[in-house]
Short mmCIF file of C-alpha atoms in Angstrom, two decimals:
data_model
loop_
_atom_site.label_atom_id
_atom_site.label_comp_id
_atom_site.label_asym_id
_atom_site.label_seq_id
_atom_site.Cartn_x
_atom_site.Cartn_y
_atom_site.Cartn_z
CA MET A 542 107.73 8.56 142.16
CA ASN A 543 109.24 7.53 145.51
CA ALA A 544 105.85 7.56 147.24
CA ARG A 545 102.45 5.93 146.58
CA THR A 546 99.36 7.57 147.77
CA TRP A 547 95.59 6.76 148.15
CA PRO A 548 93.28 9.82 147.82
CA ALA A 549 91.02 10.27 150.82
CA GLU A 550 88.14 10.00 148.67
CA ALA A 551 88.91 6.70 146.91
CA GLU A 552 89.10 4.29 149.79
CA PRO A 553 89.74 0.84 148.19
CA ASP A 554 87.85 -1.41 150.47
CA ALA A 555 84.59 0.96 150.55
CA PRO A 556 81.50 -0.78 148.87
CA ALA A 557 79.75 0.80 146.05
CA ARG A 558 76.50 1.82 146.65
CA PRO A 559 73.81 0.42 144.47
CA PRO A 560 72.09 2.72 141.92
CA LEU A 561 68.88 4.19 143.42
CA VAL A 562 66.77 3.88 140.31
CA ARG A 563 67.60 0.12 140.15
CA GLU A 564 66.58 -0.21 143.50
CA LEU A 565 63.23 1.51 143.20
CA LEU A 566 62.35 -0.74 140.06
CA LEU A 567 63.31 -3.85 142.22
CA VAL A 568 60.86 -2.76 145.01
CA ALA A 569 58.26 -2.01 142.25
CA GLY A 570 58.80 -5.53 140.77
CA LEU A 571 58.58 -7.13 144.14
CA PHE A 572 55.11 -5.30 144.88
CA LEU A 573 53.64 -6.42 141.38
CA VAL A 574 54.85 -9.90 141.98
CA TYR A 575 52.91 -9.68 145.37
CA LYS A 576 49.86 -8.39 143.81
CA PHE A 577 49.88 -10.96 141.36
CA GLY A 578 50.17 -13.83 144.00
CA ARG A 579 47.40 -12.14 145.79
CA GLY A 580 45.11 -12.55 142.53
CA LEU A 581 45.97 -16.31 142.54
CA ALA A 582 45.07 -16.66 146.16
CA THR A 583 41.48 -15.41 145.59
CA GLY A 584 38.65 -17.73 145.56
CA HIS A 585 40.06 -20.24 148.17
CA THR A 586 38.02 -19.16 151.10
CA ALA A 587 36.80 -22.80 151.83
CA GLU A 588 40.24 -24.17 151.87
CA ALA A 589 41.85 -21.34 153.65
CA PHE A 590 39.19 -22.08 156.79
CA ARG A 591 39.68 -25.83 156.43
CA ASN A 592 43.57 -25.28 156.68
CA ALA A 593 42.75 -23.02 159.70
CA HIS A 594 41.02 -25.78 161.41
CA HIS A 595 44.13 -28.02 160.97
CA VAL A 596 46.49 -25.51 162.23
CA TRP A 597 44.44 -24.81 165.31
CA ASP A 598 44.01 -28.48 166.12
CA GLY A 599 47.72 -29.16 165.48
CA GLU A 600 48.80 -26.61 167.95
CA ARG A 601 46.53 -27.77 170.61
CA ALA A 602 47.82 -31.58 169.85
CA LEU A 603 51.35 -30.09 170.43
CA ARG A 604 50.13 -28.18 173.52
CA LEU A 605 51.26 -24.77 172.40
CA PRO A 606 50.24 -21.84 174.42
CA ASP A 607 46.83 -20.73 173.65
CA GLU A 608 46.61 -17.47 171.61
CA GLY A 609 43.71 -16.57 173.78
CA THR A 610 46.16 -16.09 176.87
CA VAL A 611 48.05 -13.25 175.00
CA GLN A 612 44.86 -11.60 173.88
CA SER A 613 43.40 -11.78 177.34
CA LEU A 614 46.41 -9.73 178.68
CA LEU A 615 46.01 -7.14 175.83
CA LEU A 616 42.24 -6.77 176.82
CA HIS A 617 42.87 -5.70 180.30
CA GLY A 618 42.54 -1.95 179.05
CA ASP A 619 41.11 -0.32 176.07
CA TRP A 620 44.21 1.79 175.72
CA LEU A 621 46.53 -1.30 175.54
CA ILE A 622 44.53 -3.12 172.93
CA HIS A 623 44.33 0.11 171.00
CA VAL A 624 48.12 0.81 171.07
CA ALA A 625 48.64 -2.80 170.03
CA ASN A 626 46.18 -2.39 167.20
CA THR A 627 47.96 0.55 166.06
CA TYR A 628 51.25 -1.06 166.31
CA TYR A 629 50.34 -3.64 163.94
CA ALA A 630 48.68 -1.13 161.58
CA THR A 631 51.36 1.33 161.38
CA VAL A 632 54.78 -0.02 162.43
CA HIS A 633 55.20 -2.95 160.31
CA PHE A 634 56.02 -1.35 156.81
CA PRO A 635 57.32 2.15 157.66
CA ALA A 636 59.95 0.62 160.07
CA THR A 637 61.11 -1.84 157.37
CA VAL A 638 61.37 1.22 154.78
CA VAL A 639 63.28 3.33 157.29
CA PHE A 640 65.74 0.42 158.28
CA LEU A 641 66.68 -0.15 154.38
CA VAL A 642 66.92 3.68 153.68
CA TRP A 643 69.48 3.86 156.37
CA LEU A 644 71.37 0.83 155.60
CA TYR A 645 71.34 2.05 151.76
CA LEU A 646 72.90 5.40 152.99
CA ARG A 647 75.26 4.34 155.60
CA ARG A 648 75.80 0.66 155.25
CA PRO A 649 75.78 -0.43 151.33
CA ALA A 650 77.28 -3.66 151.61
CA HIS A 651 74.69 -4.75 154.59
CA TYR A 652 71.90 -3.05 152.56
CA VAL A 653 72.42 -5.39 149.48
CA TRP A 654 72.74 -8.37 151.87
CA THR A 655 69.64 -7.41 153.89
CA ARG A 656 67.60 -6.70 150.61
CA ARG A 657 68.51 -10.18 149.06
CA VAL A 658 67.40 -11.95 152.46
CA LEU A 659 64.04 -10.06 152.51
CA ALA A 660 63.46 -10.78 148.99
CA ALA A 661 64.34 -14.56 149.30
CA LEU A 662 61.88 -14.66 152.40
CA THR A 663 59.04 -12.77 150.81
CA GLY A 664 59.38 -14.87 147.70
CA ALA A 665 59.14 -18.15 149.87
CA ALA A 666 56.35 -16.61 151.87
CA LEU A 667 54.40 -15.80 148.65
CA VAL A 668 54.93 -19.30 147.40
CA LEU A 669 53.20 -20.70 150.65
CA HIS A 670 50.62 -17.84 150.63
CA VAL A 671 49.42 -19.34 147.43
CA ALA A 672 50.04 -23.09 148.17
CA PHE A 673 48.64 -22.94 151.64
CA PRO A 674 46.03 -20.31 152.16
CA LEU A 675 45.19 -19.81 155.81
CA ALA A 676 42.46 -17.84 157.42
CA PRO A 677 43.78 -15.88 160.49
CA PRO A 678 42.57 -17.01 163.92
CA ARG A 679 40.20 -13.69 164.13
CA MET A 680 38.04 -15.28 161.43
CA LEU A 681 37.81 -18.91 162.97
CA ASP A 682 34.94 -19.33 165.62
CA ALA A 683 36.79 -22.34 167.02
CA THR A 684 39.23 -20.13 168.31
CA GLY A 685 37.21 -18.05 170.63
CA LEU A 686 39.06 -14.90 169.92
CA ILE A 687 37.99 -11.44 168.77
CA ASP A 688 38.87 -9.26 166.08
CA THR A 689 40.38 -6.61 168.19
CA ALA A 690 40.87 -4.24 165.32
CA HIS A 691 37.46 -4.36 164.31
CA VAL A 692 36.03 -3.89 167.86
CA PHE A 693 38.51 -1.34 169.19
CA GLY A 694 40.13 -0.13 166.28
CA PRO A 695 42.01 1.09 164.24
CA SER A 696 41.65 -1.63 161.53
CA VAL A 697 43.55 -1.98 158.14
CA TYR A 698 41.25 -4.68 156.84
CA GLY A 699 38.05 -4.51 155.48
CA PRO A 700 35.51 -7.39 154.49
CA PRO A 701 37.58 -10.33 152.88
CA ARG A 702 35.23 -10.03 149.83
CA THR A 703 35.62 -6.58 149.18
CA ASP A 704 39.31 -6.06 150.16
CA HIS A 705 41.27 -5.78 147.06
CA LEU A 706 44.35 -4.48 148.55
CA SER A 707 45.76 -7.43 150.65
CA ASN A 708 45.24 -11.02 151.07
CA GLN A 709 43.70 -11.51 154.23
CA PHE A 710 44.04 -15.52 153.95
CA ALA A 711 47.69 -15.33 153.90
CA ALA A 712 48.50 -15.78 157.44
CA MET A 713 51.32 -18.43 157.33
CA PRO A 714 53.94 -17.45 157.47
CA SER A 715 53.84 -14.01 159.30
CA LEU A 716 55.76 -11.29 157.31
CA HIS A 717 55.00 -9.01 160.08
CA PHE A 718 57.19 -11.07 162.20
CA GLY A 719 59.94 -12.43 159.61
CA TRP A 720 60.51 -8.59 158.62
CA ALA A 721 60.66 -7.41 162.26
CA LEU A 722 63.18 -10.16 162.89
CA MET A 723 65.52 -9.47 160.01
CA LEU A 724 65.17 -5.57 161.00
CA ALA A 725 66.69 -6.55 164.42
CA ILE A 726 69.35 -9.06 162.92
CA GLY A 727 70.43 -6.46 160.53
CA LEU A 728 70.80 -3.68 162.99
CA ILE A 729 72.78 -5.92 165.15
CA VAL A 730 75.24 -6.80 162.55
CA ALA A 731 75.61 -3.59 160.89
CA THR A 732 76.09 -1.40 164.13
CA ARG A 733 78.75 -1.66 166.97
CA SER A 734 76.89 0.11 169.87
CA ARG A 735 76.61 -1.91 173.07
CA TRP A 736 72.86 -1.30 173.08
CA ARG A 737 72.27 -2.95 169.61
CA TRP A 738 70.81 -5.87 171.08
CA LEU A 739 67.83 -3.93 172.47
CA TRP A 740 66.67 -4.01 168.78
CA LEU A 741 65.54 -7.51 169.60
CA LEU A 742 62.44 -5.86 171.35
CA HIS A 743 61.01 -5.02 168.02
CA PRO A 744 60.46 -8.68 167.01
CA LEU A 745 59.12 -9.37 170.49
CA VAL A 746 56.61 -6.79 170.67
CA THR A 747 55.58 -7.60 167.28
CA LEU A 748 55.21 -11.32 168.29
CA LEU A 749 52.88 -10.37 171.17
CA VAL A 750 50.70 -8.01 168.83
CA ILE A 751 50.16 -10.27 166.08
CA VAL A 752 49.25 -13.07 168.00
CA GLY A 753 47.04 -10.78 170.76
CA THR A 754 45.31 -9.27 168.07
CA ALA A 755 44.22 -12.61 166.44
CA ASN A 756 45.78 -11.85 163.20
CA HIS A 757 48.39 -14.88 163.36
CA TYR A 758 48.83 -18.43 165.10
CA TRP A 759 52.13 -19.63 166.77
CA PHE A 760 52.85 -21.60 163.73
CA ASP A 761 52.79 -18.69 161.37
CA VAL A 762 55.67 -17.45 163.65
CA ILE A 763 57.61 -20.59 163.72
CA VAL A 764 57.47 -21.10 159.88
CA ALA A 765 58.52 -17.18 159.16
CA SER A 766 61.47 -17.87 161.59
CA ALA A 767 62.51 -21.24 159.68
CA LEU A 768 62.23 -19.32 156.23
CA LEU A 769 64.32 -16.56 157.26
CA GLY A 770 66.85 -19.05 158.90
CA LEU A 771 67.16 -20.77 155.48
CA ALA A 772 67.41 -17.39 153.74
CA LEU A 773 70.23 -16.47 156.19
CA VAL A 774 72.05 -19.70 155.35
CA VAL A 775 71.65 -19.28 151.66
CA VAL A 776 72.50 -15.42 151.36
CA ARG A 777 76.08 -15.03 152.28
CA PRO A 778 76.77 -11.77 154.64
CA PRO A 779 79.18 -9.26 153.91
CA ARG A 780 82.79 -10.77 154.61
CA ALA A 781 83.74 -8.69 157.75
CA ALA A 782 82.43 -5.58 159.34
CA HIS A 783 85.31 -3.36 158.72
CA GLU A 784 85.60 -4.38 154.93
CA ALA A 785 81.63 -3.67 154.81
CA ASP A 786 82.04 -0.45 156.06
CA GLY A 787 85.20 0.72 154.34
CA THR A 788 87.20 1.07 157.43
CA ASP A 789 89.99 -1.04 156.30
CA GLY A 790 90.26 -2.14 159.93
CA THR A 791 90.93 0.86 161.47
CA GLN A 792 89.08 2.07 164.59
CA GLY A 793 86.08 4.63 164.33
CA THR A 794 83.72 6.36 166.40
CA GLU A 795 80.18 5.77 167.36
CA ASP A 796 77.51 8.50 166.30
CA ALA A 797 74.62 9.56 168.32
CA GLY A 798 72.54 6.51 167.38
CA GLY A 799 75.20 4.32 168.55
CA SER A 800 76.25 3.11 165.00
CA HIS A 801 79.98 2.65 163.79
CA ARG A 802 81.28 5.64 161.85
CA PRO A 803 84.60 4.95 160.35
CA ARG A 804 87.25 7.54 160.29
CA ARG A 805 88.47 9.02 156.95
CA ALA A 806 91.35 6.95 155.70
CA VAL A 807 94.65 8.80 155.91
CA PRO A 808 96.68 8.72 152.64
CA HIS A 809 99.24 6.28 152.96
CA ARG A 810 102.84 6.96 152.00
CA LEU A 811 105.49 4.53 151.47
CA PRO A 812 108.73 5.17 153.51
CA VAL A 813 111.53 6.98 151.40
CA PRO A 814 114.82 5.28 152.00
CA ARG A 815 117.28 7.56 153.68
CA ARG A 816 121.01 7.97 152.76
CA ARG A 817 123.34 6.99 155.38
CA PRO A 818 125.65 9.79 156.24
CA ALA A 819 129.47 9.34 155.04
CA ALA A 820 131.97 8.60 157.49
CA PRO A 821 134.50 11.75 158.14
CA ARG A 822 137.58 11.68 156.62
CA GLU A 823 140.73 11.68 158.55
CA PRO A 824 142.94 14.77 158.09
CA GLU A 825 145.91 14.52 155.82
CA ARG A 826 149.13 14.32 157.40
CA HIS A 827 152.12 15.86 155.77
CA GLY A 828 155.85 15.04 156.49
CA LEU A 829 157.27 12.25 158.36
CA VAL A 830 155.47 10.60 161.48
CA GLY A 831 157.19 11.88 164.55
CA ALA A 832 158.90 15.01 162.98
CA GLY A 833 160.31 17.46 165.27
CA ARG A 834 161.04 14.98 167.92
#
């Protein structure tokens, strides 16, 4: 054959999408590990409150802003604190799931990278939850903060002694903030829209919500950011955006959501060498040159 072609469906640089069943099993395994870690953390109520006093006193010694300042801003109107409580209760997990599903369908290489980073962050957080149980500021009388979810609603937590679905003494680090920050970073890296930096509003709003509702300390956010930074250093991102997206360095178009959509690869054909046309022959001459003169 004089020409070599790539079928349009077989793009050599396109990453393979992980098997869906395997991904579902991984998520279920992570959930079981979290539930197991929650069981290990039960029965440490006294230690959790001692650690809470240490964290609160440490923040005051470092002259960090008082969490009460943020809460006072949210308490200016019942509707505002209600929105903050609703954001805390309903946005965290669904937003992360939608984010991962979109990456799985549209950016397989970025999905694998993001899933590994989130798994590393969650695993490190689980270890710290067990080793350093911490009561949230809404439970600590010394903070002077109120449990806004309990007072204004909606609330996702019941009494700690009867709550068997969550570990309320796992304030440090804040996975609410850690996951939100990774969501923003993942979308900034995986998309090409000029507006993609606005995704940083999600972790910013999450920060104000978790502090203003007295569910987390500033230290919880700082530790979550540090653990995420370490995970991003350890887990290598996709080599290049065009390789991860399967565009092979070609230009693409942006869809309605501002994400980069690669064009379908055009089959590549090697040039076929052309034959150089033969030079015209001179007409044959008969007889003597100059005959007839």
